[in-house]
Short mmCIF file of C-alpha atoms and ligand atoms in Angstrom, two decimals:
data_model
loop_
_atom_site.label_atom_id
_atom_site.label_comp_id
_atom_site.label_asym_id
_atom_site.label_seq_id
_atom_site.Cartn_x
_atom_site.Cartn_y
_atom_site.Cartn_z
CA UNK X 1 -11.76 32.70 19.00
CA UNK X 2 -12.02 30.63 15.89
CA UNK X 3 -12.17 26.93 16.58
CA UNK X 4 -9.92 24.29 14.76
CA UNK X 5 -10.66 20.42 14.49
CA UNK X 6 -7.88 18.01 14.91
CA UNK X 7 -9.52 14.14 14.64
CA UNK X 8 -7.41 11.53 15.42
CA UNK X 9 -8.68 8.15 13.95
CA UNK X 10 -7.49 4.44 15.44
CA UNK X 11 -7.52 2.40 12.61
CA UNK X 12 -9.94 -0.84 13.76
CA UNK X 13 -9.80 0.40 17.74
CA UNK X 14 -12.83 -1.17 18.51
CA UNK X 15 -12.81 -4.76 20.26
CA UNK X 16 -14.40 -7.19 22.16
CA UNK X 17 -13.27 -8.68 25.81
CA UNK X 18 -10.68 -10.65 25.08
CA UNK X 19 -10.14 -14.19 27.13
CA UNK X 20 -6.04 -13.27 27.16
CA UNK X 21 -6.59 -10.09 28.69
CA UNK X 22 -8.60 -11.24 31.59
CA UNK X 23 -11.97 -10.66 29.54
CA UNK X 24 -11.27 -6.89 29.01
CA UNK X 25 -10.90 -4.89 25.76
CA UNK X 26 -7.32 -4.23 24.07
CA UNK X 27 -8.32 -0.64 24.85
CA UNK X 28 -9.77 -0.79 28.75
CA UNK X 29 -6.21 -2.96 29.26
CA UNK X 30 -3.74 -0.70 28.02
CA UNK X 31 -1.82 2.21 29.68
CA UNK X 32 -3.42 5.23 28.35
CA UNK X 33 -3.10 7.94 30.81
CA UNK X 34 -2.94 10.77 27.47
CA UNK X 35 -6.26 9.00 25.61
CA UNK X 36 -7.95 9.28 29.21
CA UNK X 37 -6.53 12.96 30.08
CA UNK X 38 -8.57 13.57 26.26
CA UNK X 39 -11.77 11.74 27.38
CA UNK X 40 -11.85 13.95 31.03
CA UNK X 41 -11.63 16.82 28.99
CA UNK X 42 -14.63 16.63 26.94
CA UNK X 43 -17.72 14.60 25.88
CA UNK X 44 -17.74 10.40 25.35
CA UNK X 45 -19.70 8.56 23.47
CA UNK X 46 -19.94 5.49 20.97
CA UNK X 47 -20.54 5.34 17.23
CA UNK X 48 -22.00 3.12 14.68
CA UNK X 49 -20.02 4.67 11.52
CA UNK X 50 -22.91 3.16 9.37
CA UNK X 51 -25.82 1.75 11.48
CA UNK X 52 -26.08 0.17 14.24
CA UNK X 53 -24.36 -3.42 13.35
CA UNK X 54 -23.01 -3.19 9.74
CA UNK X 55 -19.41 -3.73 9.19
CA UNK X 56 -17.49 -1.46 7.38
CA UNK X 57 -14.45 -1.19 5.20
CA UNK X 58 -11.18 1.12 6.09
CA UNK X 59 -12.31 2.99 2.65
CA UNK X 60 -15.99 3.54 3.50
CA UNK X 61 -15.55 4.10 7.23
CA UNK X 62 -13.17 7.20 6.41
CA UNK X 63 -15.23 8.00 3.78
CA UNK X 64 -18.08 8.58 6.44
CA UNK X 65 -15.58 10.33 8.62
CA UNK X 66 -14.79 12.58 5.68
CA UNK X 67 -18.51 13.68 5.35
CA UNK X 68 -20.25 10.81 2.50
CA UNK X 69 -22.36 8.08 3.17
CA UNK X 70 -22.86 4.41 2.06
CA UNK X 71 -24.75 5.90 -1.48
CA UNK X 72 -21.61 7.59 -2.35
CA UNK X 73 -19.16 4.96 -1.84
CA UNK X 74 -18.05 4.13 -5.66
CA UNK X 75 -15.84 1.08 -4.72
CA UNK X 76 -12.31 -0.21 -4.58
CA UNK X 77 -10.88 0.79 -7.49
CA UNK X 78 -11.42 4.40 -7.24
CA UNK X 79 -10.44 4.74 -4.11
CA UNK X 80 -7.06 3.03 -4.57
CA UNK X 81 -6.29 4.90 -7.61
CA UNK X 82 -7.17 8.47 -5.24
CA UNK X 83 -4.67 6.58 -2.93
CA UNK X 84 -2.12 6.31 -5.78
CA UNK X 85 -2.75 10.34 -6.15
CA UNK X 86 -4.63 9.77 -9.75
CA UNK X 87 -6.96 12.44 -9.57
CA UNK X 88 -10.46 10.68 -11.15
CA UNK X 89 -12.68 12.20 -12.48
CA UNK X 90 -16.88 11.71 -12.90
CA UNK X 91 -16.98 8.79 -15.38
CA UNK X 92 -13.88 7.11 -14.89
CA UNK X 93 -13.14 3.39 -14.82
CA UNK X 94 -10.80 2.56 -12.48
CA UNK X 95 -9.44 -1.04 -12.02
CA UNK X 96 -7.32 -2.60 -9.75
CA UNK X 97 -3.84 -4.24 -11.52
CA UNK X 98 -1.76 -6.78 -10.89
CA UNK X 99 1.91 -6.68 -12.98
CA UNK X 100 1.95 -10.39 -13.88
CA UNK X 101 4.38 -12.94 -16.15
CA UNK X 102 2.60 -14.35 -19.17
CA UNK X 103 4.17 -17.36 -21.05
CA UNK X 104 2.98 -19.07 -23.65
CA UNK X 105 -0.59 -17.56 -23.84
CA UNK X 106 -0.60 -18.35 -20.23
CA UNK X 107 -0.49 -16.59 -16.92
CA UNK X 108 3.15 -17.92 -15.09
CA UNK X 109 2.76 -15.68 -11.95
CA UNK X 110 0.07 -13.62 -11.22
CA UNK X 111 2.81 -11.43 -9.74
CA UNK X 112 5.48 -11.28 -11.83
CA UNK X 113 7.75 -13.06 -9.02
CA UNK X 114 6.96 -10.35 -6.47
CA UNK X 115 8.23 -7.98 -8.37
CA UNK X 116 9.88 -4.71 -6.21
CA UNK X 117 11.75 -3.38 -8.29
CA UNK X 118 11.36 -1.21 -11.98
CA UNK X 119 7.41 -0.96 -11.87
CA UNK X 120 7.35 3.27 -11.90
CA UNK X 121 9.28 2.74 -15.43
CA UNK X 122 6.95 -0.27 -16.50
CA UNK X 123 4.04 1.93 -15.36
CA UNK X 124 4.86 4.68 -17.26
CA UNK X 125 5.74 2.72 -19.99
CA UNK X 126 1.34 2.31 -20.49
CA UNK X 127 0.21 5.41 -18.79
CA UNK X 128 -1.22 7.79 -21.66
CA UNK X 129 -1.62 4.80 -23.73
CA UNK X 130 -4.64 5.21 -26.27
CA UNK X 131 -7.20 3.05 -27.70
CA UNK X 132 -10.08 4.37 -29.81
CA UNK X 133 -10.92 7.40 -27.90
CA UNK X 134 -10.17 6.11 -24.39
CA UNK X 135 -6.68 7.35 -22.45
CA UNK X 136 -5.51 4.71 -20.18
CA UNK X 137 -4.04 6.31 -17.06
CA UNK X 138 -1.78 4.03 -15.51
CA UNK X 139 0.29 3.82 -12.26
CA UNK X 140 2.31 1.77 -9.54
CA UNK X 141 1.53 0.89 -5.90
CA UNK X 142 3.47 -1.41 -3.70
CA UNK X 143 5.17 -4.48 -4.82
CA UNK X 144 3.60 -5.66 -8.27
CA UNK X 145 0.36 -4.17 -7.55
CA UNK X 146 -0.68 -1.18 -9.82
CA UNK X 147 -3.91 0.98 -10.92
CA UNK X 148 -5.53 1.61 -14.45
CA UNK X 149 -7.93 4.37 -14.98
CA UNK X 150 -9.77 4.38 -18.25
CA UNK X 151 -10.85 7.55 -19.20
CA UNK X 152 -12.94 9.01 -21.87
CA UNK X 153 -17.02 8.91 -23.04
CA UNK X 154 -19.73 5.99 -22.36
CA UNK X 155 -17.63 3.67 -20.70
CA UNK X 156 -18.98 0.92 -17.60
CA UNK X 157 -17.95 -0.57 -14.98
CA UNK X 158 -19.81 -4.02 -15.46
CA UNK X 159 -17.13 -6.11 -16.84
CA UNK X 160 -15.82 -9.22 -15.81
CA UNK X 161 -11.92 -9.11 -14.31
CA UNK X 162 -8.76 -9.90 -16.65
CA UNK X 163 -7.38 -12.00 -13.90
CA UNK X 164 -8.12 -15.72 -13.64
CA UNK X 165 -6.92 -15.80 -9.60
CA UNK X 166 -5.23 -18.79 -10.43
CA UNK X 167 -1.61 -19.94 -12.64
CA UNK X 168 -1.26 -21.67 -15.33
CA UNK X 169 -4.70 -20.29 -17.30
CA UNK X 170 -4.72 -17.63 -19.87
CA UNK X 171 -5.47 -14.08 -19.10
CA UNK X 172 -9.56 -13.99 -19.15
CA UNK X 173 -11.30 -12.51 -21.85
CA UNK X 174 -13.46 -9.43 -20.54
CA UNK X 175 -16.92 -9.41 -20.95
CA UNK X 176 -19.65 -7.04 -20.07
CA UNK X 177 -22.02 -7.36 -16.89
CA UNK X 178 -24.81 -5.88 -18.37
CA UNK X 179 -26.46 -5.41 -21.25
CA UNK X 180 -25.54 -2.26 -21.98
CA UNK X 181 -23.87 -0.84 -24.38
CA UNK X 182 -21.70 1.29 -22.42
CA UNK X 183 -20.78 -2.16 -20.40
CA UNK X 184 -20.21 -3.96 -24.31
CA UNK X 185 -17.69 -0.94 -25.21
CA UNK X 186 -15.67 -0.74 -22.04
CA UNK X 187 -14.63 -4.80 -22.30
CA UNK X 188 -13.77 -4.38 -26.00
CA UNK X 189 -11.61 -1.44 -25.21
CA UNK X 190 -10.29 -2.60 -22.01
CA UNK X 191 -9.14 -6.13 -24.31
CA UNK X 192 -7.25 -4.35 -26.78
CA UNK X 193 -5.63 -2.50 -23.83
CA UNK X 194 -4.24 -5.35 -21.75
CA UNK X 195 -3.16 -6.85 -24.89
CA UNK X 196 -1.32 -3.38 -25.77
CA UNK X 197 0.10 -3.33 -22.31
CA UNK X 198 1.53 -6.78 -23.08
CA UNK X 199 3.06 -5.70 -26.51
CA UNK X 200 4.78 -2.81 -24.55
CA UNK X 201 5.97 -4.83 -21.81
CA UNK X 202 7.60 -7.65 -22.93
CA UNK X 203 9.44 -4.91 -25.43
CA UNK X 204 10.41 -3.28 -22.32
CA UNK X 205 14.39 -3.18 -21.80
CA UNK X 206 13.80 -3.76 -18.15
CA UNK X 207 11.89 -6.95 -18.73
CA UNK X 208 14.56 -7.89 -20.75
CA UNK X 209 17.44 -7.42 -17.49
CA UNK X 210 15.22 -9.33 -15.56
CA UNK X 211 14.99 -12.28 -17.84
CA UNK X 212 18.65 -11.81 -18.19
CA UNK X 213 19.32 -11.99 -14.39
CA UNK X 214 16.79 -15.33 -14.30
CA UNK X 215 13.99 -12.87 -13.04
CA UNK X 216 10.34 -13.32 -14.13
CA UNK X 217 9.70 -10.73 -16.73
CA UNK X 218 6.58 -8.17 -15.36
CA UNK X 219 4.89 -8.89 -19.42
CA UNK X 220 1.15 -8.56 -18.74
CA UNK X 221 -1.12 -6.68 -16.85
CA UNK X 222 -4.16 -8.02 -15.17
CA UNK X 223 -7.67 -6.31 -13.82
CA UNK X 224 -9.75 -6.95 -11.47
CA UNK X 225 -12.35 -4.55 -9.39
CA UNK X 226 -13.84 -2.10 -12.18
CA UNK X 227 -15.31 1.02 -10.32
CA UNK X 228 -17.07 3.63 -12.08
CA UNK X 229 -16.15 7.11 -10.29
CA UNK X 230 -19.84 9.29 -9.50
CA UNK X 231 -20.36 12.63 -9.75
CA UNK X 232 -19.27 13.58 -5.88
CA UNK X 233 -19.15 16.81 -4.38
CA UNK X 234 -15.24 17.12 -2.71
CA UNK X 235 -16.36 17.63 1.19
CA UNK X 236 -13.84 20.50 1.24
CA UNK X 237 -15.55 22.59 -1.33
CA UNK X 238 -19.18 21.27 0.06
CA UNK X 239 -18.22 22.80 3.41
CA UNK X 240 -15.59 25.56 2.22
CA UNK X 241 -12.84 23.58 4.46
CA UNK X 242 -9.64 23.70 4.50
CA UNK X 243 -9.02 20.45 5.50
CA UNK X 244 -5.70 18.04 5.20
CA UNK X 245 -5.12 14.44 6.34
CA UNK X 246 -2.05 13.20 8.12
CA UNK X 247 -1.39 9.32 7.55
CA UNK X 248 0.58 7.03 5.50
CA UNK X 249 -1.67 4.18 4.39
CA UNK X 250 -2.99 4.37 0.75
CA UNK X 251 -6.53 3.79 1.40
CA UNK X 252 -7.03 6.52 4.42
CA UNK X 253 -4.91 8.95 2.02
CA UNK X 254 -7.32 7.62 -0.94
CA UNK X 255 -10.70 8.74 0.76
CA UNK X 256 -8.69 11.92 1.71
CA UNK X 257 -7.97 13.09 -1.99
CA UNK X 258 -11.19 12.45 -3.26
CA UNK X 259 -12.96 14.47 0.27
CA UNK X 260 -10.56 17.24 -1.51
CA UNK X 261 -8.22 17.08 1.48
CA UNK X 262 -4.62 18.10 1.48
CA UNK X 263 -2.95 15.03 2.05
CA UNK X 264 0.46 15.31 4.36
CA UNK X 265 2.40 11.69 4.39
CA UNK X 266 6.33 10.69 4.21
CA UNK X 267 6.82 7.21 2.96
CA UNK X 268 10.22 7.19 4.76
CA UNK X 269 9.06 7.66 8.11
CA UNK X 270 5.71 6.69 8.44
CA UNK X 271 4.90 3.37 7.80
CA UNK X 272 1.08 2.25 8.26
CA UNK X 273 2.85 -0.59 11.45
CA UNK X 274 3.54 -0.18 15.14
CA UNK X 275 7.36 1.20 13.82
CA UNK X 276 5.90 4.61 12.58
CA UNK X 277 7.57 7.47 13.37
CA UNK X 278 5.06 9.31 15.68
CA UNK X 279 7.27 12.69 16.18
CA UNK X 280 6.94 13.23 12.21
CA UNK X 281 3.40 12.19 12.35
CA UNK X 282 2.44 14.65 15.04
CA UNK X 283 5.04 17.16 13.66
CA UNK X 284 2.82 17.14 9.92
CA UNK X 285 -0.43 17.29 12.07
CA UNK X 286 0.90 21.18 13.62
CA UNK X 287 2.06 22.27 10.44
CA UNK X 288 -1.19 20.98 8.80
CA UNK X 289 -3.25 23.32 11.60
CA UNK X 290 -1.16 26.22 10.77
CA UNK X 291 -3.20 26.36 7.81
CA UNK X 292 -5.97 24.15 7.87
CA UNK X 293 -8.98 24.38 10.30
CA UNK X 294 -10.18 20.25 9.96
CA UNK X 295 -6.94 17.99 10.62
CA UNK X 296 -7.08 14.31 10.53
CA UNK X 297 -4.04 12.22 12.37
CA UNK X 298 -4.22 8.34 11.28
CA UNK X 299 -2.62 5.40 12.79
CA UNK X 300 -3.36 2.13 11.49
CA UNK X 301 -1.38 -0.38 13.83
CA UNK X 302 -4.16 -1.14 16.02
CA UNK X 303 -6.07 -2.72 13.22
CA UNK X 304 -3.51 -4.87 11.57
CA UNK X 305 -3.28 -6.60 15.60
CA UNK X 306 -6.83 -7.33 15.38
CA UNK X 307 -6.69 -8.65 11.89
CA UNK X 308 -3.64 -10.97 13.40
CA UNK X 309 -6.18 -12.07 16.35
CA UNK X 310 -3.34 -10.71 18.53
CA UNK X 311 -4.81 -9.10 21.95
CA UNK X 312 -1.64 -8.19 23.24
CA UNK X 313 -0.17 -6.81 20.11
CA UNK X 314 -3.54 -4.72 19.57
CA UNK X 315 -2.49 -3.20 23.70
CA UNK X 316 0.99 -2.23 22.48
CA UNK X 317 -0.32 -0.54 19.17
CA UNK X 318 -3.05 1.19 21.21
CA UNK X 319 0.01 2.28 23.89
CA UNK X 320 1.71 3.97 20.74
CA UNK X 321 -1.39 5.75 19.90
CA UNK X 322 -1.91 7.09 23.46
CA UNK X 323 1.86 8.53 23.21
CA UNK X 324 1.04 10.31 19.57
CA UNK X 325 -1.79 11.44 21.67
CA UNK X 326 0.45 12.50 24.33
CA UNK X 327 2.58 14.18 21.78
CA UNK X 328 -0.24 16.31 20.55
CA UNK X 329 -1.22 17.43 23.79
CA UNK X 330 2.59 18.52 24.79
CA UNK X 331 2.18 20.94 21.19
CA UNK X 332 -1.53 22.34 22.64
CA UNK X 333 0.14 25.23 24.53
CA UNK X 334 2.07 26.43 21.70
CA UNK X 335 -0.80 26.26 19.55
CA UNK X 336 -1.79 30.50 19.49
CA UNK X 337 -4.25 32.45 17.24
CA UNK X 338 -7.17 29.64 17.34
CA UNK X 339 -8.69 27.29 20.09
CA UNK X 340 -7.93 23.61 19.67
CA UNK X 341 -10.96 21.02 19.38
CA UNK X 342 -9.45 17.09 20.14
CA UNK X 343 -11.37 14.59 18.46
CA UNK X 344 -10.92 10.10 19.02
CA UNK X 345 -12.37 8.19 16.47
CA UNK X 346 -11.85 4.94 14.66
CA UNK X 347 -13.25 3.58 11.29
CA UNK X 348 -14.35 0.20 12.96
CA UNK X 349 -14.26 -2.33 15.02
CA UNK X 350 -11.60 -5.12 13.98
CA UNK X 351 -12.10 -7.62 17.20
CA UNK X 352 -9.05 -9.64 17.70
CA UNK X 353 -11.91 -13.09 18.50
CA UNK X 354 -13.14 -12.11 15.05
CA UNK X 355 -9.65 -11.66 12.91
CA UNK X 356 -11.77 -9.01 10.55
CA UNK X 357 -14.34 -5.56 11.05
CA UNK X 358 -17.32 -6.07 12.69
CA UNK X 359 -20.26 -4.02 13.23
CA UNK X 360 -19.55 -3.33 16.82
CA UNK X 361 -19.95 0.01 17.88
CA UNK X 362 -16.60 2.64 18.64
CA UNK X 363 -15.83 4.86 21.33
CA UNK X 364 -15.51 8.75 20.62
CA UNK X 365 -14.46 11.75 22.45
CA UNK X 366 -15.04 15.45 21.49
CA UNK X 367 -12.96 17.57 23.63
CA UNK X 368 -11.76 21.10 24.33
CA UNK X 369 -12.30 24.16 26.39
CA UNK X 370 -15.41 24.92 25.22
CA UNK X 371 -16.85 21.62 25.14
CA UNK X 372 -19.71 20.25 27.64
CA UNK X 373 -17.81 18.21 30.29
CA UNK X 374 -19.56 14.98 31.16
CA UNK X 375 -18.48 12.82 33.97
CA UNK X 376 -16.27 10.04 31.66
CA UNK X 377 -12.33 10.37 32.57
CA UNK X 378 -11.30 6.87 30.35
CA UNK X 379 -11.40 6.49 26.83
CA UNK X 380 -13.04 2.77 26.02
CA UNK X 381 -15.92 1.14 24.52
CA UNK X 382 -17.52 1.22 27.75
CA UNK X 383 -17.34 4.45 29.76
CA UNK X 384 -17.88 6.23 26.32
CA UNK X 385 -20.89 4.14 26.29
CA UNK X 386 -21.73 6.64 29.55
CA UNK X 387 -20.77 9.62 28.26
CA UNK X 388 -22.40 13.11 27.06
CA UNK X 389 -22.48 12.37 23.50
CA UNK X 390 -24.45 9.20 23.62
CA UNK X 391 -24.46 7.27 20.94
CA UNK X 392 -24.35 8.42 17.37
CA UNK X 393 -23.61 7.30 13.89
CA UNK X 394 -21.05 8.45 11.69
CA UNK X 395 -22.55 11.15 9.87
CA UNK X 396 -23.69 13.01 12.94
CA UNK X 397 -20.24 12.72 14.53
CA UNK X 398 -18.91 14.35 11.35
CA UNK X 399 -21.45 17.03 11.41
CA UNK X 400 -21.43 17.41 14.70
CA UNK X 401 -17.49 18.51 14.55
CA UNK X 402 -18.06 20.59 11.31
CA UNK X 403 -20.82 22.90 12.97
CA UNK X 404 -18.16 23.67 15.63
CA UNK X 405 -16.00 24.94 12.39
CA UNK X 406 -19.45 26.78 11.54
CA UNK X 407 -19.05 25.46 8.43
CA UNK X 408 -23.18 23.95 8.59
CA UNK X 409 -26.15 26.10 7.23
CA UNK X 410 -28.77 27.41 9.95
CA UNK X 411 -32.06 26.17 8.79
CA UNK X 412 -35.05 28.02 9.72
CA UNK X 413 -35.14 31.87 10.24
ZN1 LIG T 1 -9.82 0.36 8.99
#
């Protein structure tokens, strides 16, 4: 029977022992009885997503997950604007925006007062702009943040950033990295552009309500993070996958689009926090397998504990995870025309001690009915450290799963 792949990835899982939790990891001191059903069922191991003791970022780690390595990572920008569903393409410039209030040649707020409200209009008040033969692509993320893509021929992504970081300085000149005459081009363009964008915001009738109703008017734009996208192969057509990608924070959905994954989210009920509505989550991940045969199911709660240094939080996020998981087993049986491969994974380590990713390795289970059955029954960063699949880095874990898809090449004869 043809196999299917459904990963599910805790965002940051990994840990230390933690003092609070009588010197054991979030993960070996929660109640987990569905992660550890998983682990009995299959193969445990540990990965290093990169190499052994590198730290990696949310973007790379699922970009290793989703079948590239370090070489191929092309930086922030791009992968927020995939997360904002621009499609780049090879070439590209993106940038990282801020909507920001300008007064009197000088930046007022670097976030136009928080702004919430009004950005998709102010964003598509400058997306499609043009400036010599560059189209500016812009568009709106949460709160005042935003994403400019410049697009057209010879353009770099060594220039300086628009924003000064700081109030009260003017908007910073751009100026090239390099030598280059590529990098020379791009900060002359992308000048006359923010100063465009400024013409065309403070015109903007919704600027003009908000200085009306003593808000700070959203009048300039400002850069920061140029990322030139590279010529990369989309994982799904590399592999001839279906594959789709269940989760609702921009960055995980980022490195989905440009793997060439469907991308299955609802921004009502799934929030990227412990309050995320599992039951949709779960309910996307079976319709996603209906029609796709690599599914990845993201939760990110467990990092944002460690980031907060917050052992006990980290034990309740991981608790909601192991009843997603629980969820997904409960839909197994009714699961008919392929056989179901479980995979547990995380991007990183985020160790509550340590407040931010670390190198340390992660625990992974492959599991199924036709998987080799080792003698590990819990799911943590030390029995998988027992288990059957040893320990591995990113890349094999990733082509490990694929070849059960049969998706990999025989070499040899
Ligand atoms: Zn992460």
């Amino acid at each position: 029977m043809k196999n299917k792949v459904l990963l599910m990835i805790a965002d940051g899982l990994g840990d230390r022992p933690c003092e609070e939790l009588g010197w054991k990891t979030p993960l070996e001191a929660a109640r987990k009885e569905n992660l550890d059903r998983i682990a009995s069922w299959g193969s445990s191991g540990i990965m290093d997503l990169w190499q052994c003791g590198t730290p990696v970022g949310t973007d790379l780690g699922h970009m290793i997950l989703f079948g590239y390595g370090l070489p191929d990572y092309p930086g922030r920008g791009p992968i927020e604007a995939f997360g904002e569903g621009l499609e780049l393409q090879p070439g590209d410039i993106a940038l990282r925006a801020n909507f920001a209030t300008c007064r009197d040649g000088l930046v007022a707020d670097r976030r136009a007062g928080r702004i919430r409200q009004g950005t998709r209009e102010l964003a598509a008040a400058l997306d499609g702009m043009q400036v010599e033969d560059v189209q500016v692509l812009f568009k709106e993320a949460t709160e005042h943040r935003a994403v400019m893509v410049l697009r057209g021929p010879g353009l770099s992504s060594a220039v300086t950033d628009a924003d000064p970081k700081k109030e009260g300085l003017p908007i910073r000149p751009v100026r090239p990295r390099d030598g280059s005459p590529e990098a020379e081009r791009t900060a002359r363009i992308l000048d006359r552009v923010l100063v465009r964008c400024q013409e065309i915001l403070s015109q903007h009738p919704l600027n003009r309500k908000r200085e009306a109703a003593g808000l700070l008017p959203a009048n300039a734009i400002l850069t920061r993070g140029a990322g030139q996208m590279p010529k990369l192969e989309k994982t799904a057509e590399k592999y001839h996958l279906k594959a789709a990608c269940v989760a609702a924070e921009s960055t995980v959905l980022g490195a989905a689009r440009l793997a060439g994954f469907d991308i299955y989210t609802d921004p009502e009920r799934m929030t990227g926090n412990l309050d995320t509505d599992i039951d949709r989550k779960v309910e996307l991940a079976v319709k996603a397998l209906a029609d796709h045969d690599f599914v990845v199911l993201h939760m990110k709660a467990p990092d944002l504990m460690g980031h907060d240094g917050d052992p006990r939080g980290k034990v309740r996020a991981i608790e909601r995870y192991d009843a997603m998981a629980g969820k997904v087993l409960e839909e197994i049986p009714k699961l008919t025309g392929f056989n179901l491969i479980l995979a547990l994974a995380a991007d990183h380590s985020t160790p509550c001690e340590r407040r931010e990713h670390s190198g340390d390795p992660v625990p992974i289970v492959v599991a199924g009915k036709n998987i080799r059955k080792d003698q590990v029954t819990e799911y943590d960063e030390i029995h998988g450290a027992q288990g059957g699949l040893n320990r591995m880095t990113g890349h094999m874990f990733f082509q490990f799963l694929m070849d059960y898809l049969e998706v990999v090449p025989k070499e040899g004869n």
